[in-house]
Coordinates of C-alpha atoms and ligand atoms in Angstrom, one line a residue:
Chain F
M1 CA 38.0 25.1 2.6
S2 CA 36.5 24.2 6.1
D3 CA 37.3 26.4 9.0
R4 CA 36.6 23.9 11.5
S5 CA 39.3 23.8 14.1
D6 CA 39.3 19.9 14.9
A7 CA 42.8 18.9 15.8
R8 CA 42.2 15.5 14.4
P9 CA 44.1 14.8 11.2
P10 CA 41.9 14.4 8.1
R11 CA 41.0 10.8 7.1
Q12 CA 41.1 9.8 3.7
V13 CA 37.7 9.0 2.4
C14 CA 38.3 8.6 -1.4
R15 CA 41.5 6.9 -2.0
C16 CA 41.6 7.1 -5.8
E17 CA 41.4 11.0 -5.7
E18 CA 43.0 11.2 -2.2
I19 CA 40.2 13.2 -0.9
G20 CA 39.9 13.6 2.9
D21 CA 36.8 13.8 5.2
D22 CA 37.8 17.5 5.9
E23 CA 37.3 18.3 2.2
I24 CA 34.0 16.6 2.2
R25 CA 32.7 18.5 5.3
G26 CA 33.9 21.6 3.6
A27 CA 31.8 20.9 0.5
V28 CA 28.9 20.1 2.8
A29 CA 29.5 23.4 4.5
A30 CA 29.4 25.1 1.2
G31 CA 26.0 23.6 0.3
A32 CA 26.5 20.0 -1.0
R33 CA 23.5 18.0 -0.1
G34 CA 24.2 14.7 -2.0
V35 CA 27.1 12.5 -3.3
N36 CA 27.1 14.3 -6.5
D37 CA 27.2 17.5 -5.1
V38 CA 30.3 16.4 -3.2
K39 CA 31.8 14.8 -6.2
R40 CA 31.4 18.0 -8.2
A41 CA 33.0 19.9 -5.5
T42 CA 35.9 17.7 -4.6
R43 CA 36.4 15.0 -7.3
A44 CA 35.6 12.4 -4.6
G45 CA 34.2 9.2 -6.0
M46 CA 35.6 10.1 -9.7
G47 CA 38.6 8.0 -9.5
A48 CA 39.4 4.3 -10.8
C49 CA 36.9 2.7 -8.4
Q50 CA 34.1 4.9 -9.7
G51 CA 32.9 5.2 -6.1
I52 CA 32.4 1.6 -5.3
Y53 CA 34.6 2.0 -2.1
C54 CA 33.8 5.6 -1.0
V55 CA 30.4 6.5 -2.0
P56 CA 28.8 4.8 1.2
A57 CA 31.4 6.7 3.3
I58 CA 30.8 10.0 1.6
A59 CA 26.9 9.5 1.9
A60 CA 27.3 8.7 5.4
L61 CA 29.3 12.0 5.9
V62 CA 26.9 14.1 4.2
A63 CA 24.2 12.6 6.3
A64 CA 26.1 13.2 9.6
E65 CA 26.9 16.8 8.6
T66 CA 23.5 17.8 7.3
G67 CA 21.3 15.9 9.7
L68 CA 19.5 14.5 6.6
P69 CA 18.5 10.7 6.6
M70 CA 20.6 8.5 4.6
E71 CA 17.8 7.8 2.0
R72 CA 17.6 11.5 1.3
I73 CA 21.3 11.7 0.4
A74 CA 21.0 11.5 -3.5
P75 CA 23.4 8.6 -4.8
M76 CA 26.0 9.3 -7.3
T77 CA 25.3 8.9 -11.0
A78 CA 27.1 5.9 -12.6
R79 CA 29.4 6.8 -15.3
P80 CA 30.1 4.1 -17.8
P81 CA 32.4 2.2 -18.5
A82 CA 32.4 0.7 -15.1
R83 CA 35.6 -1.2 -15.9
L84 CA 38.6 0.4 -17.5
L85 CA 38.5 -0.1 -21.1
P86 CA 41.6 0.3 -23.4
L87 CA 40.9 3.1 -25.7
E88 CA 41.7 1.3 -28.9
R89 CA 39.1 -1.2 -27.9
L90 CA 36.4 1.5 -27.7
A91 CA 37.5 2.7 -31.1
E92 CA 36.8 -0.5 -32.6
P93 CA 33.4 -0.4 -34.8
D94 CA 31.6 -3.2 -32.8
A95 CA 32.8 -1.5 -29.4
P96 CA 30.9 -2.5 -26.4
S97 CA 29.1 0.5 -24.9
Chain Q
M1 CA 31.5 33.3 5.7
G2 CA 29.1 36.4 5.3
G3 CA 25.5 35.6 6.1
T4 CA 22.4 36.5 4.0
V5 CA 21.5 39.0 6.5
W6 CA 19.1 40.8 4.2
R7 CA 17.1 37.5 4.3
E8 CA 17.1 37.0 8.2
H9 CA 15.7 40.4 8.5
G10 CA 12.7 39.5 6.2
G11 CA 13.9 41.5 3.4
R12 CA 13.1 40.6 -0.3
P13 CA 15.9 40.1 -2.9
D14 CA 16.8 43.0 -5.3
V15 CA 17.7 40.3 -8.0
I16 CA 16.7 36.7 -8.4
V17 CA 19.2 34.7 -10.5
V18 CA 18.0 31.4 -11.9
G19 CA 20.4 28.9 -12.6
G20 CA 23.4 27.8 -10.6
G21 CA 25.9 27.0 -13.5
V22 CA 29.0 29.0 -14.3
V23 CA 26.9 31.7 -15.8
G24 CA 24.4 32.1 -12.8
C25 CA 27.2 32.0 -10.3
S26 CA 29.3 34.5 -12.1
I27 CA 26.4 36.9 -12.2
A28 CA 25.3 36.2 -8.8
Y29 CA 29.0 37.1 -7.4
R30 CA 29.3 40.3 -9.5
L31 CA 25.8 41.6 -8.3
A32 CA 26.3 40.7 -4.8
A33 CA 29.6 42.3 -5.0
D34 CA 27.9 45.5 -6.1
G35 CA 25.7 45.2 -3.1
R36 CA 22.8 43.9 -4.4
R37 CA 20.7 41.4 -2.3
V38 CA 20.9 38.3 -4.6
L39 CA 18.7 35.2 -4.2
L40 CA 19.9 32.4 -6.7
L41 CA 17.7 29.5 -7.3
E42 CA 19.3 26.2 -8.6
R43 CA 17.0 23.2 -8.9
R44 CA 19.6 20.5 -9.0
G45 CA 23.1 21.3 -7.7
L46 CA 25.9 23.8 -8.4
A47 CA 27.5 22.8 -11.7
A48 CA 25.0 20.0 -12.2
G49 CA 24.2 21.2 -15.7
A50 CA 26.6 21.8 -18.6
S51 CA 28.9 23.7 -16.3
G52 CA 29.9 20.4 -14.6
R53 CA 30.0 18.1 -17.8
N54 CA 32.2 20.1 -20.1
G55 CA 35.7 19.9 -21.6
G56 CA 37.1 22.8 -19.7
M57 CA 38.5 24.5 -22.8
T58 CA 38.7 28.4 -22.6
G59 CA 39.8 31.3 -24.8
G60 CA 38.1 29.9 -28.1
G61 CA 34.7 30.5 -29.4
S62 CA 35.6 33.3 -31.8
S63 CA 37.2 31.6 -34.7
L64 CA 33.9 30.7 -36.4
H65 CA 32.7 34.5 -36.2
A66 CA 35.7 36.1 -37.6
A67 CA 36.1 39.3 -39.7
S68 CA 32.8 41.2 -38.8
S69 CA 31.4 43.3 -36.1
V70 CA 30.1 40.1 -34.7
G71 CA 33.5 38.6 -34.8
R72 CA 34.9 41.6 -33.0
A73 CA 32.2 41.6 -30.4
V74 CA 32.9 37.8 -29.5
A75 CA 36.5 38.3 -29.5
A76 CA 36.2 41.2 -27.1
L77 CA 33.9 39.4 -24.9
T78 CA 36.3 36.4 -24.9
A79 CA 39.3 38.6 -24.2
A80 CA 37.5 40.3 -21.3
N81 CA 36.6 36.8 -19.9
L82 CA 40.3 35.8 -20.1
A83 CA 41.4 38.7 -18.3
L84 CA 38.8 38.0 -15.4
L85 CA 39.8 34.3 -15.3
R86 CA 43.4 35.4 -14.9
A87 CA 42.5 37.5 -11.9
V88 CA 40.4 34.7 -10.2
P89 CA 43.2 33.1 -8.0
D90 CA 44.1 36.7 -6.4
E91 CA 40.5 38.1 -6.5
L92 CA 38.8 35.1 -5.2
G93 CA 41.4 33.1 -3.5
A94 CA 40.6 30.0 -5.7
E95 CA 42.8 27.6 -7.8
I96 CA 41.0 26.9 -10.9
E97 CA 44.0 25.2 -12.7
L98 CA 44.0 27.7 -15.4
R99 CA 46.7 26.8 -18.1
L100 CA 47.1 29.0 -21.0
P101 CA 49.6 27.6 -23.3
G102 CA 47.7 28.2 -26.6
T103 CA 45.7 25.7 -28.4
L104 CA 46.1 23.7 -31.7
D105 CA 43.3 23.3 -34.2
V106 CA 44.6 20.3 -35.9
I107 CA 44.1 19.9 -39.7
S108 CA 43.5 16.5 -41.1
T109 CA 41.8 17.3 -44.5
P110 CA 42.2 19.6 -47.3
E111 CA 38.7 21.3 -46.5
Q112 CA 39.9 21.9 -43.0
H113 CA 43.1 23.5 -44.3
A114 CA 41.2 25.8 -46.5
H115 CA 38.9 26.8 -43.8
L116 CA 41.5 27.4 -41.4
A117 CA 43.8 29.3 -43.6
A118 CA 41.0 31.7 -44.4
A119 CA 40.1 32.0 -40.7
V120 CA 43.6 32.7 -39.8
A121 CA 44.0 35.4 -42.3
S122 CA 40.9 37.2 -41.4
Q123 CA 41.7 36.8 -37.6
R124 CA 45.1 38.2 -38.1
E125 CA 43.6 41.3 -39.7
G126 CA 41.8 41.8 -36.5
G127 CA 45.0 41.3 -34.6
G128 CA 44.3 37.8 -33.5
G129 CA 47.3 35.7 -32.1
I130 CA 46.7 32.8 -34.6
V131 CA 49.3 31.3 -36.9
L132 CA 49.0 28.5 -39.4
L133 CA 51.7 25.7 -38.9
D134 CA 52.7 23.1 -41.3
R135 CA 52.8 19.5 -40.2
D136 CA 56.4 19.7 -38.6
E137 CA 55.8 22.8 -37.0
A138 CA 52.7 21.5 -35.3
R139 CA 54.5 18.3 -34.2
A140 CA 57.2 20.5 -32.7
V141 CA 54.6 22.1 -30.6
M142 CA 53.0 18.6 -29.7
P143 CA 55.2 15.8 -30.6
A144 CA 52.5 13.3 -29.8
L145 CA 50.5 14.3 -32.9
S146 CA 50.4 11.8 -35.8
P147 CA 52.6 12.3 -38.8
A148 CA 49.4 12.0 -40.8
I149 CA 48.1 15.4 -40.0
L150 CA 48.4 18.2 -42.6
G151 CA 49.0 20.9 -40.2
A152 CA 47.3 23.0 -37.5
A153 CA 46.5 26.5 -36.5
F154 CA 48.2 27.7 -33.1
A155 CA 46.2 30.2 -31.1
A156 CA 47.8 31.9 -28.1
D157 CA 45.9 33.0 -25.1
R158 CA 43.8 29.9 -25.0
G159 CA 43.9 26.9 -22.8
H160 CA 41.9 25.2 -20.2
L161 CA 40.7 25.3 -16.6
W162 CA 38.9 23.1 -13.9
P163 CA 35.4 23.9 -14.5
F164 CA 33.9 22.8 -11.0
A165 CA 36.5 25.0 -9.4
L166 CA 35.6 28.0 -11.3
V167 CA 31.7 27.5 -10.5
H168 CA 32.4 26.8 -6.9
A169 CA 34.9 30.0 -6.8
F170 CA 32.1 32.2 -8.0
A171 CA 29.5 30.7 -5.9
A172 CA 31.7 30.8 -2.7
A173 CA 32.4 34.6 -3.5
A174 CA 28.8 35.4 -4.1
R175 CA 27.9 33.8 -0.7
R176 CA 30.7 35.8 0.8
H177 CA 28.9 39.0 -0.4
G178 CA 25.8 38.0 1.1
A179 CA 24.0 36.1 -1.8
E180 CA 21.7 33.3 -0.8
L181 CA 22.3 30.3 -3.2
R182 CA 19.1 28.2 -2.7
I183 CA 20.0 24.6 -4.0
G184 CA 17.1 22.1 -4.9
S185 CA 14.8 25.1 -5.6
A186 CA 13.4 25.2 -9.0
A187 CA 11.8 28.3 -10.4
E188 CA 8.4 27.0 -12.0
R189 CA 7.4 30.4 -13.9
L190 CA 7.9 34.0 -14.0
L191 CA 5.8 36.3 -12.0
R192 CA 4.4 39.0 -14.3
A193 CA 2.6 42.4 -13.8
G194 CA 1.5 43.1 -17.4
D195 CA 4.5 42.9 -19.6
R196 CA 6.8 43.3 -16.6
V197 CA 8.6 40.6 -14.7
V198 CA 8.4 41.1 -11.1
G199 CA 9.6 37.9 -9.5
V200 CA 9.4 34.1 -9.9
V201 CA 7.4 31.3 -8.4
A202 CA 9.4 28.6 -6.8
G203 CA 8.2 25.7 -4.7
G204 CA 4.8 27.2 -4.9
E205 CA 6.2 30.4 -3.2
R206 CA 5.8 33.9 -5.0
I207 CA 9.2 35.6 -4.6
A208 CA 9.1 39.2 -5.6
A209 CA 12.3 41.3 -6.9
D210 CA 13.1 44.2 -8.8
E211 CA 14.9 42.1 -11.4
V212 CA 15.1 38.7 -12.6
V213 CA 18.0 37.1 -14.5
L214 CA 17.6 33.7 -16.3
A215 CA 20.9 31.8 -16.4
T216 CA 19.1 28.6 -17.3
N217 CA 21.0 28.1 -20.5
A218 CA 19.3 25.1 -22.4
Y219 CA 16.4 25.1 -20.1
T220 CA 15.5 28.8 -20.6
P221 CA 12.6 28.1 -23.2
A222 CA 10.6 26.2 -20.5
L223 CA 10.5 29.6 -18.2
L224 CA 10.1 31.8 -21.4
P225 CA 7.7 30.0 -23.7
E226 CA 7.6 33.2 -26.0
L227 CA 11.1 32.8 -27.1
P228 CA 11.0 32.0 -30.9
P229 CA 11.2 28.3 -31.6
G230 CA 14.9 27.5 -32.4
A231 CA 16.3 30.5 -30.5
I232 CA 17.9 28.2 -27.9
V233 CA 17.8 24.3 -28.5
P234 CA 19.2 21.8 -26.1
A235 CA 22.4 19.9 -27.7
R236 CA 23.9 16.7 -26.1
G237 CA 27.6 16.7 -25.8
Q238 CA 29.7 13.5 -24.6
I239 CA 33.1 13.3 -23.1
L240 CA 35.4 10.5 -22.3
V241 CA 38.4 10.6 -19.9
T242 CA 41.3 8.4 -19.5
R243 CA 43.3 7.4 -16.5
P244 CA 46.3 9.5 -15.8
L245 CA 49.1 9.2 -18.4
P246 CA 52.5 11.0 -18.6
P247 CA 52.4 14.3 -20.2
L248 CA 51.5 13.9 -23.9
L249 CA 49.2 16.7 -24.9
T250 CA 51.3 19.7 -24.6
V251 CA 48.4 22.0 -25.3
P252 CA 44.6 21.4 -25.7
F253 CA 43.4 20.6 -29.1
G254 CA 40.4 21.0 -31.6
T255 CA 39.8 19.5 -34.9
N256 CA 37.3 19.4 -37.7
F257 CA 36.0 22.8 -37.2
D258 CA 36.3 22.5 -33.4
K259 CA 33.7 19.7 -33.4
E260 CA 36.2 17.5 -31.7
Y261 CA 38.3 18.7 -28.8
G262 CA 40.4 17.5 -25.9
R263 CA 43.1 18.2 -23.4
Q264 CA 45.2 16.7 -20.8
T265 CA 44.4 17.8 -17.3
P266 CA 47.3 18.8 -15.0
D267 CA 47.1 15.4 -13.3
G268 CA 47.4 13.7 -16.5
R269 CA 43.9 12.8 -17.6
I270 CA 43.1 13.0 -21.4
L271 CA 39.6 14.3 -21.9
C272 CA 38.1 14.3 -25.3
G273 CA 34.7 15.3 -26.6
G274 CA 32.7 15.7 -29.9
Y275 CA 31.1 13.7 -32.5
R276 CA 27.5 15.0 -31.9
R277 CA 26.8 14.1 -35.3
L278 CA 27.0 10.3 -34.6
D279 CA 24.2 10.9 -32.0
A280 CA 21.8 8.9 -33.9
G281 CA 19.7 12.0 -34.7
E282 CA 19.4 12.8 -31.1
G283 CA 22.3 15.2 -30.4
L284 CA 20.2 18.3 -31.1
G285 CA 17.1 18.6 -29.1
A286 CA 18.1 15.8 -26.6
T287 CA 17.9 16.5 -23.0
A288 CA 18.7 13.2 -21.7
E289 CA 22.1 13.1 -20.0
R290 CA 22.8 9.6 -21.6
V291 CA 26.0 8.6 -23.4
S292 CA 25.7 6.7 -26.7
P293 CA 28.2 4.1 -28.0
P294 CA 28.6 5.6 -31.6
V295 CA 29.5 8.8 -30.1
L296 CA 31.8 7.4 -27.6
A297 CA 33.6 5.2 -30.5
G298 CA 34.0 8.2 -32.6
I299 CA 35.7 10.0 -29.8
A300 CA 38.0 7.1 -29.0
R301 CA 38.8 6.9 -33.0
C302 CA 39.6 10.7 -32.9
L303 CA 42.1 10.3 -30.1
T304 CA 43.7 7.3 -31.5
G305 CA 44.1 8.7 -35.0
L306 CA 45.6 12.1 -33.9
F307 CA 47.7 10.5 -31.1
P308 CA 49.0 6.9 -32.3
A309 CA 50.9 6.8 -29.0
L310 CA 47.6 6.4 -27.0
A311 CA 46.9 3.0 -28.3
G312 CA 47.9 0.4 -25.9
R313 CA 48.4 3.0 -23.2
A314 CA 45.4 5.0 -22.6
R315 CA 42.5 3.2 -20.6
V316 CA 39.0 4.8 -20.6
A317 CA 38.1 5.6 -17.0
R318 CA 34.7 7.3 -17.4
A319 CA 32.4 8.9 -20.0
W320 CA 29.5 11.2 -19.6
A321 CA 26.9 13.4 -21.3
G322 CA 25.9 17.0 -20.8
I323 CA 23.3 19.3 -22.3
M324 CA 24.4 22.6 -24.0
G325 CA 22.1 25.4 -25.0
F326 CA 22.9 26.1 -28.7
T327 CA 21.4 29.1 -30.3
A328 CA 20.2 29.7 -33.7
D329 CA 23.3 31.9 -34.6
G330 CA 25.9 30.3 -32.2
L331 CA 25.9 33.5 -30.0
P332 CA 24.6 33.7 -26.6
L333 CA 21.4 35.6 -25.4
L334 CA 22.9 38.4 -23.1
G335 CA 21.2 41.5 -22.1
P336 CA 17.7 42.9 -20.8
Y337 CA 14.9 41.0 -22.6
G338 CA 13.1 44.0 -24.4
P339 CA 9.6 42.6 -24.3
A340 CA 9.6 42.1 -20.7
P341 CA 10.9 44.8 -18.6
G342 CA 12.6 43.4 -15.3
L343 CA 13.7 40.3 -17.1
T344 CA 17.5 40.0 -18.3
L345 CA 18.8 36.9 -20.1
A346 CA 22.2 35.3 -19.9
A347 CA 21.6 32.0 -21.6
G348 CA 22.6 29.9 -24.7
F349 CA 26.4 29.7 -24.3
N350 CA 26.8 27.1 -26.8
G351 CA 30.1 25.3 -26.4
N352 CA 31.7 28.3 -25.1
G353 CA 30.5 29.0 -21.6
F354 CA 34.0 29.0 -20.1
S355 CA 35.1 31.5 -22.7
W356 CA 32.3 33.9 -22.0
A357 CA 30.6 33.4 -18.5
A358 CA 32.9 35.5 -16.5
A359 CA 32.7 38.5 -18.7
A360 CA 29.0 37.9 -18.9
G361 CA 28.6 38.1 -15.1
R362 CA 30.3 41.3 -15.2
A363 CA 28.4 42.7 -18.2
V364 CA 25.0 41.9 -16.5
A365 CA 25.9 43.6 -13.3
D366 CA 27.1 46.6 -15.2
L367 CA 23.8 46.8 -17.2
L368 CA 21.7 46.3 -13.9
A369 CA 23.9 49.2 -12.3
G370 CA 23.5 51.5 -15.4
R371 CA 27.2 51.3 -16.1
D372 CA 28.7 50.9 -19.6
P373 CA 29.8 47.3 -19.6
G374 CA 32.5 48.5 -22.2
L375 CA 31.6 45.7 -24.6
D376 CA 29.6 45.6 -27.9
L377 CA 26.7 43.4 -26.7
A378 CA 24.5 44.3 -29.7
P379 CA 24.9 40.9 -31.4
F380 CA 23.8 39.3 -28.3
R381 CA 20.6 41.0 -27.9
P382 CA 18.1 38.4 -26.5
D383 CA 15.2 39.6 -28.5
R384 CA 17.1 39.5 -31.8
F385 CA 15.0 36.6 -33.4
A386 CA 12.0 37.4 -35.0
A387 CA 8.9 36.0 -33.6
G388 CA 7.6 32.8 -35.4
G389 CA 11.0 31.1 -35.6
A390 CA 14.7 31.7 -35.6
A391 CA 16.5 30.7 -38.8
W392 CA 19.1 28.2 -38.0
R393 CA 22.5 29.0 -38.9
N394 CA 24.6 27.8 -35.9
P395 CA 28.3 27.6 -37.0
Y396 CA 28.8 24.8 -34.7
T397 CA 26.5 22.6 -36.2
A398 CA 27.4 23.5 -39.8
G399 CA 26.8 20.6 -42.2
E400 CA 24.7 18.7 -39.6
G401 CA 21.5 19.5 -41.3
V402 CA 18.7 21.7 -40.0
G403 CA 16.3 18.9 -39.8
E404 CA 18.3 17.7 -36.8
R405 CA 17.9 20.5 -34.6
G406 CA 14.9 19.1 -32.9
A407 CA 13.1 22.3 -32.5
A408 CA 9.6 22.8 -33.3
Ligands
FAD501 C1 30.0 17.8 -23.2 C2 30.3 19.2 -23.0 C3 31.5 19.7 -23.5 C4 31.6 21.1 -23.4 N1 33.0 21.7 -23.5 C5 33.2 23.1 -23.4 C6 34.4 23.5 -23.3 O1 35.4 22.7 -23.5 N2 34.6 24.9 -23.0 C7 33.5 25.8 -22.9 O2 33.7 26.8 -22.9 N3 32.3 25.3 -22.8 C8 32.1 23.9 -23.1 N4 30.8 23.4 -22.9 C9 29.6 24.3 -22.7 C10 29.5 25.0 -21.4 O3 29.5 23.9 -20.4 C11 28.4 25.7 -21.3 O4 28.4 26.7 -22.2 C12 28.4 26.5 -19.8 O5 28.5 25.4 -18.7 C13 26.9 27.1 -19.7 O6 26.8 27.6 -18.3 P1 25.4 27.9 -17.8 O7 25.5 28.3 -16.5 O8 24.8 28.8 -18.8 O9 24.6 26.4 -17.9 P2 24.4 25.1 -17.2 O10 25.6 24.9 -16.5 O11 23.6 24.3 -17.7 O12 23.5 25.8 -15.9 C14 22.1 26.1 -15.9 C15 21.6 25.7 -14.7 O13 20.3 26.2 -14.5 C16 19.5 25.1 -13.9 N5 18.2 25.4 -14.1 C17 17.5 25.4 -15.3 N6 16.2 25.5 -15.0 C18 15.9 25.9 -13.9 C19 14.8 26.3 -13.0 N7 13.5 26.4 -13.7 N8 14.9 26.7 -11.9 C20 16.2 26.6 -11.2 N9 17.3 26.0 -11.8 C21 17.2 25.8 -13.1 C22 20.0 23.9 -14.2 O14 19.8 22.9 -13.2 C23 21.4 24.1 -14.5 O15 22.3 23.9 -13.3 C24 30.6 22.0 -22.9 C25 29.3 21.5 -22.6 C26 29.1 20.1 -22.6 C27 27.8 19.4 -22.3

């Protein structure tokens, strides 16, 4: 995706989805301006941790690549449920939301 | 990457495309490949709307319009789309995870059986690759299906893809051909000279162009208030997704008149959506991208009911909501908007954007270039609804009650 010629090997930013910083830089080069944009382009932050570990790192990368201040980097939308829920538990009539 | 040279030289765009979903990006790509100077305006992000929140099923969308000139036009649009999707990896150098193993429309009630038997008969007259299977035949295709099902309709040439990847493939290709994709820029209103549309106002700036294309799906009425009420209505859909599981769903499925649907992604996650009718009177007309517990519970029950093996194994990782643009008759609004020369609509893709968007992009480029799109677009004429209100007969909301549609 990115055509940067850095010799450095990519660093894994999102462990759940195995997305490296190279892919995130590529997404920014392709127009991503926030954590949600990066997520849509790469799946980073969509894994089991739901972004708890990687979102700050993604936001920092976007800020570094774009020169935008951190507070301008739109945060990621939380997607319920935040904890893994057994499917059959959700199917119960009084299931938690 | 090719630059937007036309802009650096102070030029103005030939065409403004509003909307950076799959439809807008598909159109921007084809127009730019035709040599047009394209400016695409997207107010949120690429694929931030329905195009980034959908189920990723493709190839369907015709079974509810069977056996008529309309049904044939929908089938032709769907087939043209599929041919373009198959070409994407070579043409655009992008991996979109397109898998076309066919789909099963699972039958759980006698009513569904009667409907599908009739639909299969009429589609077969039209040469569609659909066959009715009994329970054992259906379970031979997908052994994880419950023995309680009554059967299924198998449709060839259908399957699923990775929606984000397709949107980004079109967007990247549009950029390579010199299109400018302006993200975070909202079109506030159309610029008019008499009846004619001559550009848009965005961020207070008046941007003139020869042509304007609205690919704003559910949000189109805000830019085109003269669209008859009910022509395009927002409809909230919800999806849940599990953690990866071993392969269980051999093919994507639909059930209950395609109101519930799901698939297993190549990396093992099971996605399932539907049950809009449990959205507490909000599904139709809602624009808040918010999930609601009754809908998610319904979706979960659909999965555990059809696939008993999921109970005790599947864990729900996430759920989300997205807003579709439903139309009064279930068909997209695609083509020049008669009352306003200079304006083309490509909106109202219902639950089928990924069965139609690639073909819609090419059709719009053909129309603007004066080429014959080679498709019967008459059923999709954007000005087909009478002023004063569009009678609601959307097949995807059959049985849900007109009163719920939330339109004025
Ligand atoms: C839960 C769910 C499941 C679905 N499942 C499937 C499926 O399995 N298969 C399938 O084919 N389809 C499915 N769909 C439908 C499919 O997602 C849509 O048909 C398709 O994405 C429509 O694409 P679009 O580009 O027209 O609309 P959108 O993706 O909604 O794009 C419209 C864009 O326009 C932008 N916009 C709006 N107004 C303005 C403005 N004034 N200025 C600038 N930008 C503006 C929006 O921000 C948005 O990005 C599903 C949809 C949902 C919500």
